[in-house]
């Protein structure tokens, strides 16, 4: 279950992704259960600098308090995937 603050932040992030990366994703906009494999596929397919995605994810992780181990693991994986050589 997603908290109200997290849902609001997710909607805000969807708006930013739409504006900055011209990505329109109604599935994401509906704030539904997300398939992690699909998310990683989309992150990997995004061209160019995606540092803003990592910044946003770090902010999202702290919405409900300190970053827990699960969230930190996801942030670490995202950081690895966002590195563009």
PDB file of N, CA, C and O in Angstrom:
ATOM      1  N   UNK A   1       0.846  -1.183   0.000  1.00  0.00           N
ATOM      2  CA  UNK A   1       0.000   0.000   0.000  1.00  0.00           C
ATOM      3  C   UNK A   1       0.886   1.239   0.000  1.00  0.00           C
ATOM      4  O   UNK A   1       1.856   1.329   0.743  1.00  0.00           O
ATOM      5  N   UNK A   2       0.546   2.210  -0.785  1.00  0.00           N
ATOM      6  CA  UNK A   2       1.339   3.429  -0.909  1.00  0.00           C
ATOM      7  C   UNK A   2       0.696   4.534  -0.063  1.00  0.00           C
ATOM      8  O   UNK A   2      -0.517   4.691  -0.057  1.00  0.00           O
ATOM      9  N   UNK A   3       1.528   5.241   0.671  1.00  0.00           N
ATOM     10  CA  UNK A   3       1.047   6.335   1.513  1.00  0.00           C
ATOM     11  C   UNK A   3       0.620   7.517   0.646  1.00  0.00           C
ATOM     12  O   UNK A   3       1.062   7.664  -0.493  1.00  0.00           O
ATOM     13  N   UNK A   4      -0.254   8.367   1.198  1.00  0.00           N
ATOM     14  CA  UNK A   4      -0.745   9.537   0.446  1.00  0.00           C
ATOM     15  C   UNK A   4       0.400  10.429  -0.004  1.00  0.00           C
ATOM     16  O   UNK A   4       0.395  10.927  -1.136  1.00  0.00           O
ATOM     17  N   UNK A   5       1.383  10.667   0.877  1.00  0.00           N
ATOM     18  CA  UNK A   5       2.528  11.509   0.515  1.00  0.00           C
ATOM     19  C   UNK A   5       3.314  10.896  -0.634  1.00  0.00           C
ATOM     20  O   UNK A   5       3.762  11.591  -1.541  1.00  0.00           O
ATOM     21  N   UNK A   6       3.469   9.575  -0.576  1.00  0.00           N
ATOM     22  CA  UNK A   6       4.209   8.900  -1.639  1.00  0.00           C
ATOM     23  C   UNK A   6       3.439   8.968  -2.958  1.00  0.00           C
ATOM     24  O   UNK A   6       4.038   9.180  -4.016  1.00  0.00           O
ATOM     25  N   UNK A   7       2.134   8.809  -2.906  1.00  0.00           N
ATOM     26  CA  UNK A   7       1.316   8.888  -4.119  1.00  0.00           C
ATOM     27  C   UNK A   7       1.391  10.287  -4.727  1.00  0.00           C
ATOM     28  O   UNK A   7       1.522  10.433  -5.943  1.00  0.00           O
ATOM     29  N   UNK A   8       1.320  11.299  -3.882  1.00  0.00           N
ATOM     30  CA  UNK A   8       1.416  12.678  -4.367  1.00  0.00           C
ATOM     31  C   UNK A   8       2.779  12.926  -5.007  1.00  0.00           C
ATOM     32  O   UNK A   8       2.872  13.516  -6.092  1.00  0.00           O
ATOM     33  N   UNK A   9       3.816  12.451  -4.366  1.00  0.00           N
ATOM     34  CA  UNK A   9       5.159  12.618  -4.919  1.00  0.00           C
ATOM     35  C   UNK A   9       5.292  11.866  -6.240  1.00  0.00           C
ATOM     36  O   UNK A   9       5.873  12.371  -7.199  1.00  0.00           O
ATOM     37  N   UNK A  10       4.721  10.670  -6.320  1.00  0.00           N
ATOM     38  CA  UNK A  10       4.785   9.885  -7.548  1.00  0.00           C
ATOM     39  C   UNK A  10       4.107  10.640  -8.685  1.00  0.00           C
ATOM     40  O   UNK A  10       4.627  10.702  -9.801  1.00  0.00           O
ATOM     41  N   UNK A  11       2.959  11.239  -8.406  1.00  0.00           N
ATOM     42  CA  UNK A  11       2.265  12.016  -9.441  1.00  0.00           C
ATOM     43  C   UNK A  11       3.127  13.195  -9.901  1.00  0.00           C
ATOM     44  O   UNK A  11       3.193  13.524 -11.082  1.00  0.00           O
ATOM     45  N   UNK A  12       3.791  13.836  -8.949  1.00  0.00           N
ATOM     46  CA  UNK A  12       4.677  14.956  -9.268  1.00  0.00           C
ATOM     47  C   UNK A  12       5.835  14.470 -10.148  1.00  0.00           C
ATOM     48  O   UNK A  12       6.181  15.122 -11.139  1.00  0.00           O
ATOM     49  N   UNK A  13       6.402  13.325  -9.804  1.00  0.00           N
ATOM     50  CA  UNK A  13       7.512  12.792 -10.590  1.00  0.00           C
ATOM     51  C   UNK A  13       7.071  12.414 -11.998  1.00  0.00           C
ATOM     52  O   UNK A  13       7.806  12.637 -12.964  1.00  0.00           O
ATOM     53  N   UNK A  14       5.871  11.858 -12.116  1.00  0.00           N
ATOM     54  CA  UNK A  14       5.349  11.524 -13.440  1.00  0.00           C
ATOM     55  C   UNK A  14       5.241  12.791 -14.282  1.00  0.00           C
ATOM     56  O   UNK A  14       5.604  12.803 -15.459  1.00  0.00           O
ATOM     57  N   UNK A  15       4.773  13.873 -13.672  1.00  0.00           N
ATOM     58  CA  UNK A  15       4.662  15.143 -14.390  1.00  0.00           C
ATOM     59  C   UNK A  15       6.036  15.634 -14.843  1.00  0.00           C
ATOM     60  O   UNK A  15       6.219  16.048 -15.989  1.00  0.00           O
ATOM     61  N   UNK A  16       7.038  15.541 -13.950  1.00  0.00           N
ATOM     62  CA  UNK A  16       8.386  15.981 -14.308  1.00  0.00           C
ATOM     63  C   UNK A  16       8.993  15.133 -15.424  1.00  0.00           C
ATOM     64  O   UNK A  16       9.639  15.656 -16.328  1.00  0.00           O
ATOM     65  N   UNK A  17       8.790  13.817 -15.352  1.00  0.00           N
ATOM     66  CA  UNK A  17       9.306  12.933 -16.398  1.00  0.00           C
ATOM     67  C   UNK A  17       8.653  13.277 -17.733  1.00  0.00           C
ATOM     68  O   UNK A  17       9.315  13.314 -18.768  1.00  0.00           O
ATOM     69  N   UNK A  18       7.361  13.564 -17.699  1.00  0.00           N
ATOM     70  CA  UNK A  18       6.649  13.942 -18.923  1.00  0.00           C
ATOM     71  C   UNK A  18       7.237  15.235 -19.495  1.00  0.00           C
ATOM     72  O   UNK A  18       7.486  15.344 -20.689  1.00  0.00           O
ATOM     73  N   UNK A  19       7.483  16.230 -18.625  1.00  0.00           N
ATOM     74  CA  UNK A  19       7.988  17.525 -19.080  1.00  0.00           C
ATOM     75  C   UNK A  19       9.443  17.451 -19.537  1.00  0.00           C
ATOM     76  O   UNK A  19       9.797  18.015 -20.567  1.00  0.00           O
ATOM     77  N   UNK A  20      10.292  16.779 -18.774  1.00  0.00           N
ATOM     78  CA  UNK A  20      11.735  16.797 -19.048  1.00  0.00           C
ATOM     79  C   UNK A  20      12.177  15.766 -20.070  1.00  0.00           C
ATOM     80  O   UNK A  20      13.162  15.970 -20.773  1.00  0.00           O
ATOM     81  N   UNK A  21      11.500  14.621 -20.118  1.00  0.00           N
ATOM     82  CA  UNK A  21      11.938  13.539 -20.994  1.00  0.00           C
ATOM     83  C   UNK A  21      10.900  13.154 -22.034  1.00  0.00           C
ATOM     84  O   UNK A  21      11.086  12.194 -22.769  1.00  0.00           O
ATOM     85  N   UNK A  22       9.794  13.897 -22.086  1.00  0.00           N
ATOM     86  CA  UNK A  22       8.716  13.651 -23.027  1.00  0.00           C
ATOM     87  C   UNK A  22       8.219  12.201 -22.962  1.00  0.00           C
ATOM     88  O   UNK A  22       7.899  11.587 -23.967  1.00  0.00           O
ATOM     89  N   UNK A  23       8.178  11.661 -21.758  1.00  0.00           N
ATOM     90  CA  UNK A  23       7.676  10.308 -21.542  1.00  0.00           C
ATOM     91  C   UNK A  23       6.261  10.417 -21.008  1.00  0.00           C
ATOM     92  O   UNK A  23       6.021  11.044 -19.985  1.00  0.00           O
ATOM     93  N   UNK A  24       5.341   9.820 -21.711  1.00  0.00           N
ATOM     94  CA  UNK A  24       3.953   9.799 -21.257  1.00  0.00           C
ATOM     95  C   UNK A  24       3.635   8.346 -20.938  1.00  0.00           C
ATOM     96  O   UNK A  24       3.604   7.500 -21.817  1.00  0.00           O
ATOM     97  N   UNK A  25       3.425   8.081 -19.686  1.00  0.00           N
ATOM     98  CA  UNK A  25       3.185   6.710 -19.246  1.00  0.00           C
ATOM     99  C   UNK A  25       1.978   6.691 -18.319  1.00  0.00           C
ATOM    100  O   UNK A  25       2.091   6.971 -17.137  1.00  0.00           O
ATOM    101  N   UNK A  26       0.837   6.375 -18.852  1.00  0.00           N
ATOM    102  CA  UNK A  26      -0.387   6.394 -18.066  1.00  0.00           C
ATOM    103  C   UNK A  26      -0.382   5.324 -16.985  1.00  0.00           C
ATOM    104  O   UNK A  26      -0.977   5.501 -15.932  1.00  0.00           O
ATOM    105  N   UNK A  27       0.300   4.195 -17.226  1.00  0.00           N
ATOM    106  CA  UNK A  27       0.390   3.171 -16.179  1.00  0.00           C
ATOM    107  C   UNK A  27       1.069   3.744 -14.948  1.00  0.00           C
ATOM    108  O   UNK A  27       0.613   3.558 -13.826  1.00  0.00           O
ATOM    109  N   UNK A  28       2.167   4.437 -15.152  1.00  0.00           N
ATOM    110  CA  UNK A  28       2.885   5.038 -14.037  1.00  0.00           C
ATOM    111  C   UNK A  28       2.050   6.140 -13.406  1.00  0.00           C
ATOM    112  O   UNK A  28       2.007   6.277 -12.185  1.00  0.00           O
ATOM    113  N   UNK A  29       1.367   6.902 -14.220  1.00  0.00           N
ATOM    114  CA  UNK A  29       0.560   8.012 -13.721  1.00  0.00           C
ATOM    115  C   UNK A  29      -0.581   7.548 -12.825  1.00  0.00           C
ATOM    116  O   UNK A  29      -1.050   8.292 -11.972  1.00  0.00           O
ATOM    117  N   UNK A  30      -1.029   6.321 -12.997  1.00  0.00           N
ATOM    118  CA  UNK A  30      -2.128   5.804 -12.192  1.00  0.00           C
ATOM    119  C   UNK A  30      -1.663   5.316 -10.817  1.00  0.00           C
ATOM    120  O   UNK A  30      -2.475   4.940  -9.990  1.00  0.00           O
ATOM    121  N   UNK A  31      -0.368   5.321 -10.572  1.00  0.00           N
ATOM    122  CA  UNK A  31       0.218   4.883  -9.310  1.00  0.00           C
ATOM    123  C   UNK A  31      -0.309   3.486  -8.935  1.00  0.00           C
ATOM    124  O   UNK A  31      -0.994   3.288  -7.952  1.00  0.00           O
ATOM    125  N   UNK A  32       0.027   2.544  -9.779  1.00  0.00           N
ATOM    126  CA  UNK A  32      -0.367   1.159  -9.558  1.00  0.00           C
ATOM    127  C   UNK A  32       0.860   0.353  -9.155  1.00  0.00           C
ATOM    128  O   UNK A  32       1.982   0.855  -9.145  1.00  0.00           O
ATOM    129  N   UNK A  33       0.638  -0.913  -8.813  1.00  0.00           N
ATOM    130  CA  UNK A  33       1.777  -1.783  -8.534  1.00  0.00           C
ATOM    131  C   UNK A  33       2.673  -1.796  -9.761  1.00  0.00           C
ATOM    132  O   UNK A  33       2.205  -1.899 -10.894  1.00  0.00           O
ATOM    133  N   UNK A  34       3.965  -1.698  -9.523  1.00  0.00           N
ATOM    134  CA  UNK A  34       4.925  -1.571 -10.612  1.00  0.00           C
ATOM    135  C   UNK A  34       5.778  -2.832 -10.672  1.00  0.00           C
ATOM    136  O   UNK A  34       6.248  -3.331  -9.654  1.00  0.00           O
ATOM    137  N   UNK A  35       5.976  -3.346 -11.876  1.00  0.00           N
ATOM    138  CA  UNK A  35       6.828  -4.504 -12.103  1.00  0.00           C
ATOM    139  C   UNK A  35       8.279  -4.015 -12.137  1.00  0.00           C
ATOM    140  O   UNK A  35       8.660  -3.278 -13.047  1.00  0.00           O
ATOM    141  N   UNK A  36       9.099  -4.404 -11.157  1.00  0.00           N
ATOM    142  CA  UNK A  36      10.486  -3.921 -11.116  1.00  0.00           C
ATOM    143  C   UNK A  36      11.264  -4.206 -12.400  1.00  0.00           C
ATOM    144  O   UNK A  36      12.047  -3.364 -12.843  1.00  0.00           O
ATOM    145  N   UNK A  37      11.048  -5.361 -13.013  1.00  0.00           N
ATOM    146  CA  UNK A  37      11.768  -5.680 -14.254  1.00  0.00           C
ATOM    147  C   UNK A  37      11.437  -4.667 -15.346  1.00  0.00           C
ATOM    148  O   UNK A  37      12.308  -4.253 -16.110  1.00  0.00           O
ATOM    149  N   UNK A  38      10.173  -4.256 -15.411  1.00  0.00           N
ATOM    150  CA  UNK A  38       9.762  -3.269 -16.410  1.00  0.00           C
ATOM    151  C   UNK A  38      10.401  -1.904 -16.120  1.00  0.00           C
ATOM    152  O   UNK A  38      10.825  -1.197 -17.036  1.00  0.00           O
ATOM    153  N   UNK A  39      10.473  -1.541 -14.841  1.00  0.00           N
ATOM    154  CA  UNK A  39      11.109  -0.271 -14.461  1.00  0.00           C
ATOM    155  C   UNK A  39      12.572  -0.274 -14.868  1.00  0.00           C
ATOM    156  O   UNK A  39      13.066   0.675 -15.484  1.00  0.00           O
ATOM    157  N   UNK A  40      13.291  -1.363 -14.553  1.00  0.00           N
ATOM    158  CA  UNK A  40      14.718  -1.424 -14.905  1.00  0.00           C
ATOM    159  C   UNK A  40      14.898  -1.392 -16.420  1.00  0.00           C
ATOM    160  O   UNK A  40      15.833  -0.764 -16.926  1.00  0.00           O
ATOM    161  N   UNK A  41      14.010  -2.032 -17.147  1.00  0.00           N
ATOM    162  CA  UNK A  41      14.081  -2.014 -18.613  1.00  0.00           C
ATOM    163  C   UNK A  41      13.940  -0.581 -19.127  1.00  0.00           C
ATOM    164  O   UNK A  41      14.675  -0.144 -20.014  1.00  0.00           O
ATOM    165  N   UNK A  42      13.017   0.155 -18.555  1.00  0.00           N
ATOM    166  CA  UNK A  42      12.795   1.541 -18.981  1.00  0.00           C
ATOM    167  C   UNK A  42      13.975   2.440 -18.604  1.00  0.00           C
ATOM    168  O   UNK A  42      14.370   3.314 -19.371  1.00  0.00           O
ATOM    169  N   UNK A  43      14.517   2.239 -17.404  1.00  0.00           N
ATOM    170  CA  UNK A  43      15.682   3.030 -16.984  1.00  0.00           C
ATOM    171  C   UNK A  43      16.845   2.766 -17.931  1.00  0.00           C
ATOM    172  O   UNK A  43      17.514   3.684 -18.394  1.00  0.00           O
ATOM    173  N   UNK A  44      17.094   1.484 -18.221  1.00  0.00           N
ATOM    174  CA  UNK A  44      18.199   1.119 -19.101  1.00  0.00           C
ATOM    175  C   UNK A  44      18.017   1.668 -20.519  1.00  0.00           C
ATOM    176  O   UNK A  44      18.996   1.979 -21.197  1.00  0.00           O
ATOM    177  N   UNK A  45      16.777   1.807 -20.960  1.00  0.00           N
ATOM    178  CA  UNK A  45      16.511   2.281 -22.325  1.00  0.00           C
ATOM    179  C   UNK A  45      16.560   3.800 -22.458  1.00  0.00           C
ATOM    180  O   UNK A  45      16.641   4.320 -23.568  1.00  0.00           O
ATOM    181  N   UNK A  46      16.518   4.513 -21.345  1.00  0.00           N
ATOM    182  CA  UNK A  46      16.481   5.977 -21.397  1.00  0.00           C
ATOM    183  C   UNK A  46      17.855   6.513 -21.822  1.00  0.00           C
ATOM    184  O   UNK A  46      18.858   6.261 -21.169  1.00  0.00           O
ATOM    185  N   UNK A  47      17.914   7.255 -22.922  1.00  0.00           N
ATOM    186  CA  UNK A  47      19.199   7.781 -23.389  1.00  0.00           C
ATOM    187  C   UNK A  47      19.630   9.017 -22.596  1.00  0.00           C
ATOM    188  O   UNK A  47      18.805   9.697 -21.977  1.00  0.00           O
ATOM    189  N   UNK A  48      20.920   9.274 -22.609  1.00  0.00           N
ATOM    190  CA  UNK A  48      21.434  10.497 -22.011  1.00  0.00           C
ATOM    191  C   UNK A  48      21.540  10.462 -20.504  1.00  0.00           C
ATOM    192  O   UNK A  48      21.466   9.417 -19.876  1.00  0.00           O
ATOM    193  N   UNK A  49      21.723  11.631 -19.948  1.00  0.00           N
ATOM    194  CA  UNK A  49      21.910  11.803 -18.512  1.00  0.00           C
ATOM    195  C   UNK A  49      20.589  11.574 -17.782  1.00  0.00           C
ATOM    196  O   UNK A  49      19.598  12.231 -18.067  1.00  0.00           O
ATOM    197  N   UNK A  50      20.592  10.654 -16.858  1.00  0.00           N
ATOM    198  CA  UNK A  50      19.400  10.376 -16.054  1.00  0.00           C
ATOM    199  C   UNK A  50      19.674  10.629 -14.576  1.00  0.00           C
ATOM    200  O   UNK A  50      19.011  10.078 -13.700  1.00  0.00           O
ATOM    201  N   UNK A  51      20.627  11.508 -14.308  1.00  0.00           N
ATOM    202  CA  UNK A  51      20.951  11.859 -12.935  1.00  0.00           C
ATOM    203  C   UNK A  51      19.771  12.444 -12.184  1.00  0.00           C
ATOM    204  O   UNK A  51      19.644  12.242 -10.969  1.00  0.00           O
ATOM    205  N   UNK A  52      18.885  13.133 -12.900  1.00  0.00           N
ATOM    206  CA  UNK A  52      17.713  13.695 -12.237  1.00  0.00           C
ATOM    207  C   UNK A  52      16.773  12.602 -11.739  1.00  0.00           C
ATOM    208  O   UNK A  52      16.086  12.777 -10.732  1.00  0.00           O
ATOM    209  N   UNK A  53      16.771  11.458 -12.406  1.00  0.00           N
ATOM    210  CA  UNK A  53      15.963  10.326 -11.952  1.00  0.00           C
ATOM    211  C   UNK A  53      16.497   9.810 -10.626  1.00  0.00           C
ATOM    212  O   UNK A  53      15.735   9.541  -9.689  1.00  0.00           O
ATOM    213  N   UNK A  54      17.805   9.694 -10.528  1.00  0.00           N
ATOM    214  CA  UNK A  54      18.427   9.245  -9.278  1.00  0.00           C
ATOM    215  C   UNK A  54      18.167  10.253  -8.163  1.00  0.00           C
ATOM    216  O   UNK A  54      17.814   9.867  -7.037  1.00  0.00           O
ATOM    217  N   UNK A  55      18.296  11.530  -8.459  1.00  0.00           N
ATOM    218  CA  UNK A  55      18.011  12.570  -7.458  1.00  0.00           C
ATOM    219  C   UNK A  55      16.579  12.462  -6.952  1.00  0.00           C
ATOM    220  O   UNK A  55      16.317  12.528  -5.750  1.00  0.00           O
ATOM    221  N   UNK A  56      15.658  12.279  -7.881  1.00  0.00           N
ATOM    222  CA  UNK A  56      14.242  12.159  -7.493  1.00  0.00           C
ATOM    223  C   UNK A  56      14.012  10.908  -6.659  1.00  0.00           C
ATOM    224  O   UNK A  56      13.278  10.936  -5.663  1.00  0.00           O
ATOM    225  N   UNK A  57      14.631   9.807  -7.043  1.00  0.00           N
ATOM    226  CA  UNK A  57      14.465   8.553  -6.292  1.00  0.00           C
ATOM    227  C   UNK A  57      14.979   8.696  -4.868  1.00  0.00           C
ATOM    228  O   UNK A  57      14.371   8.184  -3.920  1.00  0.00           O
ATOM    229  N   UNK A  58      16.093   9.394  -4.708  1.00  0.00           N
ATOM    230  CA  UNK A  58      16.643   9.610  -3.371  1.00  0.00           C
ATOM    231  C   UNK A  58      15.676  10.437  -2.525  1.00  0.00           C
ATOM    232  O   UNK A  58      15.486  10.170  -1.339  1.00  0.00           O
ATOM    233  N   UNK A  59      15.038  11.411  -3.137  1.00  0.00           N
ATOM    234  CA  UNK A  59      14.051  12.221  -2.411  1.00  0.00           C
ATOM    235  C   UNK A  59      12.818  11.391  -2.045  1.00  0.00           C
ATOM    236  O   UNK A  59      12.286  11.498  -0.945  1.00  0.00           O
ATOM    237  N   UNK A  60      12.367  10.578  -2.985  1.00  0.00           N
ATOM    238  CA  UNK A  60      11.199   9.734  -2.743  1.00  0.00           C
ATOM    239  C   UNK A  60      11.461   8.782  -1.578  1.00  0.00           C
ATOM    240  O   UNK A  60      10.598   8.562  -0.729  1.00  0.00           O
ATOM    241  N   UNK A  61      12.654   8.227  -1.531  1.00  0.00           N
ATOM    242  CA  UNK A  61      12.988   7.250  -0.490  1.00  0.00           C
ATOM    243  C   UNK A  61      12.914   7.851   0.911  1.00  0.00           C
ATOM    244  O   UNK A  61      12.686   7.131   1.884  1.00  0.00           O
ATOM    245  N   UNK A  62      13.066   9.159   1.022  1.00  0.00           N
ATOM    246  CA  UNK A  62      13.060   9.789   2.346  1.00  0.00           C
ATOM    247  C   UNK A  62      11.711  10.395   2.716  1.00  0.00           C
ATOM    248  O   UNK A  62      11.570  10.947   3.804  1.00  0.00           O
ATOM    249  N   UNK A  63      10.710  10.272   1.845  1.00  0.00           N
ATOM    250  CA  UNK A  63       9.399  10.875   2.106  1.00  0.00           C
ATOM    251  C   UNK A  63       8.804  10.367   3.412  1.00  0.00           C
ATOM    252  O   UNK A  63       8.224  11.122   4.184  1.00  0.00           O
ATOM    253  N   UNK A  64       8.948   9.083   3.657  1.00  0.00           N
ATOM    254  CA  UNK A  64       8.328   8.498   4.849  1.00  0.00           C
ATOM    255  C   UNK A  64       9.314   8.272   5.992  1.00  0.00           C
ATOM    256  O   UNK A  64       9.062   7.498   6.899  1.00  0.00           O
ATOM    257  N   UNK A  65      10.451   8.953   5.949  1.00  0.00           N
ATOM    258  CA  UNK A  65      11.435   8.823   7.026  1.00  0.00           C
ATOM    259  C   UNK A  65      12.778   8.370   6.477  1.00  0.00           C
ATOM    260  O   UNK A  65      13.081   8.549   5.299  1.00  0.00           O
ATOM    261  N   UNK A  66      13.573   7.779   7.367  1.00  0.00           N
ATOM    262  CA  UNK A  66      14.906   7.318   6.976  1.00  0.00           C
ATOM    263  C   UNK A  66      14.815   6.240   5.906  1.00  0.00           C
ATOM    264  O   UNK A  66      13.860   5.466   5.857  1.00  0.00           O
ATOM    265  N   UNK A  67      15.843   6.178   5.083  1.00  0.00           N
ATOM    266  CA  UNK A  67      15.929   5.172   4.032  1.00  0.00           C
ATOM    267  C   UNK A  67      16.181   3.816   4.690  1.00  0.00           C
ATOM    268  O   UNK A  67      17.123   3.665   5.462  1.00  0.00           O
ATOM    269  N   UNK A  68      15.324   2.835   4.378  1.00  0.00           N
ATOM    270  CA  UNK A  68      15.513   1.501   4.956  1.00  0.00           C
ATOM    271  C   UNK A  68      16.422   0.662   4.043  1.00  0.00           C
ATOM    272  O   UNK A  68      16.817   1.105   2.960  1.00  0.00           O
ATOM    273  N   UNK A  69      16.738  -0.544   4.476  1.00  0.00           N
ATOM    274  CA  UNK A  69      17.668  -1.399   3.721  1.00  0.00           C
ATOM    275  C   UNK A  69      17.156  -1.721   2.317  1.00  0.00           C
ATOM    276  O   UNK A  69      17.926  -1.712   1.355  1.00  0.00           O
ATOM    277  N   UNK A  70      15.870  -2.001   2.205  1.00  0.00           N
ATOM    278  CA  UNK A  70      15.290  -2.318   0.894  1.00  0.00           C
ATOM    279  C   UNK A  70      15.403  -1.125  -0.043  1.00  0.00           C
ATOM    280  O   UNK A  70      15.801  -1.256  -1.196  1.00  0.00           O
ATOM    281  N   UNK A  71      15.044   0.050   0.461  1.00  0.00           N
ATOM    282  CA  UNK A  71      15.127   1.268  -0.352  1.00  0.00           C
ATOM    283  C   UNK A  71      16.573   1.552  -0.738  1.00  0.00           C
ATOM    284  O   UNK A  71      16.849   1.929  -1.886  1.00  0.00           O
ATOM    285  N   UNK A  72      17.506   1.361   0.194  1.00  0.00           N
ATOM    286  CA  UNK A  72      18.911   1.611  -0.105  1.00  0.00           C
ATOM    287  C   UNK A  72      19.406   0.667  -1.188  1.00  0.00           C
ATOM    288  O   UNK A  72      20.166   1.062  -2.070  1.00  0.00           O
ATOM    289  N   UNK A  73      18.964  -0.591  -1.137  1.00  0.00           N
ATOM    290  CA  UNK A  73      19.347  -1.540  -2.178  1.00  0.00           C
ATOM    291  C   UNK A  73      18.870  -1.107  -3.554  1.00  0.00           C
ATOM    292  O   UNK A  73      19.600  -1.208  -4.539  1.00  0.00           O
ATOM    293  N   UNK A  74      17.647  -0.605  -3.611  1.00  0.00           N
ATOM    294  CA  UNK A  74      17.099  -0.130  -4.882  1.00  0.00           C
ATOM    295  C   UNK A  74      17.849   1.106  -5.350  1.00  0.00           C
ATOM    296  O   UNK A  74      18.184   1.235  -6.531  1.00  0.00           O
ATOM    297  N   UNK A  75      18.150   2.025  -4.423  1.00  0.00           N
ATOM    298  CA  UNK A  75      18.903   3.235  -4.793  1.00  0.00           C
ATOM    299  C   UNK A  75      20.290   2.875  -5.315  1.00  0.00           C
ATOM    300  O   UNK A  75      20.773   3.472  -6.287  1.00  0.00           O
ATOM    301  N   UNK A  76      20.929   1.894  -4.688  1.00  0.00           N
ATOM    302  CA  UNK A  76      22.257   1.470  -5.131  1.00  0.00           C
ATOM    303  C   UNK A  76      22.192   0.892  -6.533  1.00  0.00           C
ATOM    304  O   UNK A  76      23.018   1.217  -7.393  1.00  0.00           O
ATOM    305  N   UNK A  77      21.192   0.041  -6.791  1.00  0.00           N
ATOM    306  CA  UNK A  77      21.041  -0.520  -8.137  1.00  0.00           C
ATOM    307  C   UNK A  77      20.736   0.579  -9.153  1.00  0.00           C
ATOM    308  O   UNK A  77      21.293   0.593 -10.255  1.00  0.00           O
ATOM    309  N   UNK A  78      19.876   1.509  -8.784  1.00  0.00           N
ATOM    310  CA  UNK A  78      19.555   2.612  -9.689  1.00  0.00           C
ATOM    311  C   UNK A  78      20.791   3.445  -9.993  1.00  0.00           C
ATOM    312  O   UNK A  78      21.026   3.829 -11.140  1.00  0.00           O
ATOM    313  N   UNK A  79      21.595   3.686  -8.987  1.00  0.00           N
ATOM    314  CA  UNK A  79      22.821   4.454  -9.183  1.00  0.00           C
ATOM    315  C   UNK A  79      23.735   3.751 -10.187  1.00  0.00           C
ATOM    316  O   UNK A  79      24.294   4.390 -11.078  1.00  0.00           O
ATOM    317  N   UNK A  80      23.868   2.451 -10.060  1.00  0.00           N
ATOM    318  CA  UNK A  80      24.690   1.681 -11.003  1.00  0.00           C
ATOM    319  C   UNK A  80      24.132   1.767 -12.419  1.00  0.00           C
ATOM    320  O   UNK A  80      24.870   1.937 -13.377  1.00  0.00           O
ATOM    321  N   UNK A  81      22.828   1.652 -12.543  1.00  0.00           N
ATOM    322  CA  UNK A  81      22.195   1.674 -13.868  1.00  0.00           C
ATOM    323  C   UNK A  81      22.224   3.077 -14.492  1.00  0.00           C
ATOM    324  O   UNK A  81      22.191   3.206 -15.708  1.00  0.00           O
ATOM    325  N   UNK A  82      22.258   4.110 -13.661  1.00  0.00           N
ATOM    326  CA  UNK A  82      22.246   5.483 -14.165  1.00  0.00           C
ATOM    327  C   UNK A  82      23.627   5.957 -14.601  1.00  0.00           C
ATOM    328  O   UNK A  82      23.734   6.990 -15.275  1.00  0.00           O
ATOM    329  N   UNK A  83      24.648   5.239 -14.232  1.00  0.00           N
ATOM    330  CA  UNK A  83      25.987   5.645 -14.661  1.00  0.00           C
ATOM    331  C   UNK A  83      26.110   5.458 -16.164  1.00  0.00           C
ATOM    332  O   UNK A  83      25.878   4.388 -16.695  1.00  0.00           O
ATOM    333  N   UNK A  84      26.440   6.521 -16.816  1.00  0.00           N
ATOM    334  CA  UNK A  84      26.587   6.484 -18.290  1.00  0.00           C
ATOM    335  C   UNK A  84      28.036   6.788 -18.628  1.00  0.00           C
ATOM    336  O   UNK A  84      28.542   7.854 -18.299  1.00  0.00           O
ATOM    337  N   UNK A  85      28.675   5.844 -19.275  1.00  0.00           N
ATOM    338  CA  UNK A  85      30.092   6.050 -19.663  1.00  0.00           C
ATOM    339  C   UNK A  85      30.189   6.684 -21.013  1.00  0.00           C
ATOM    340  O   UNK A  85      29.369   6.625 -21.841  1.00  0.00           O
TER     341      UNK A  85
END
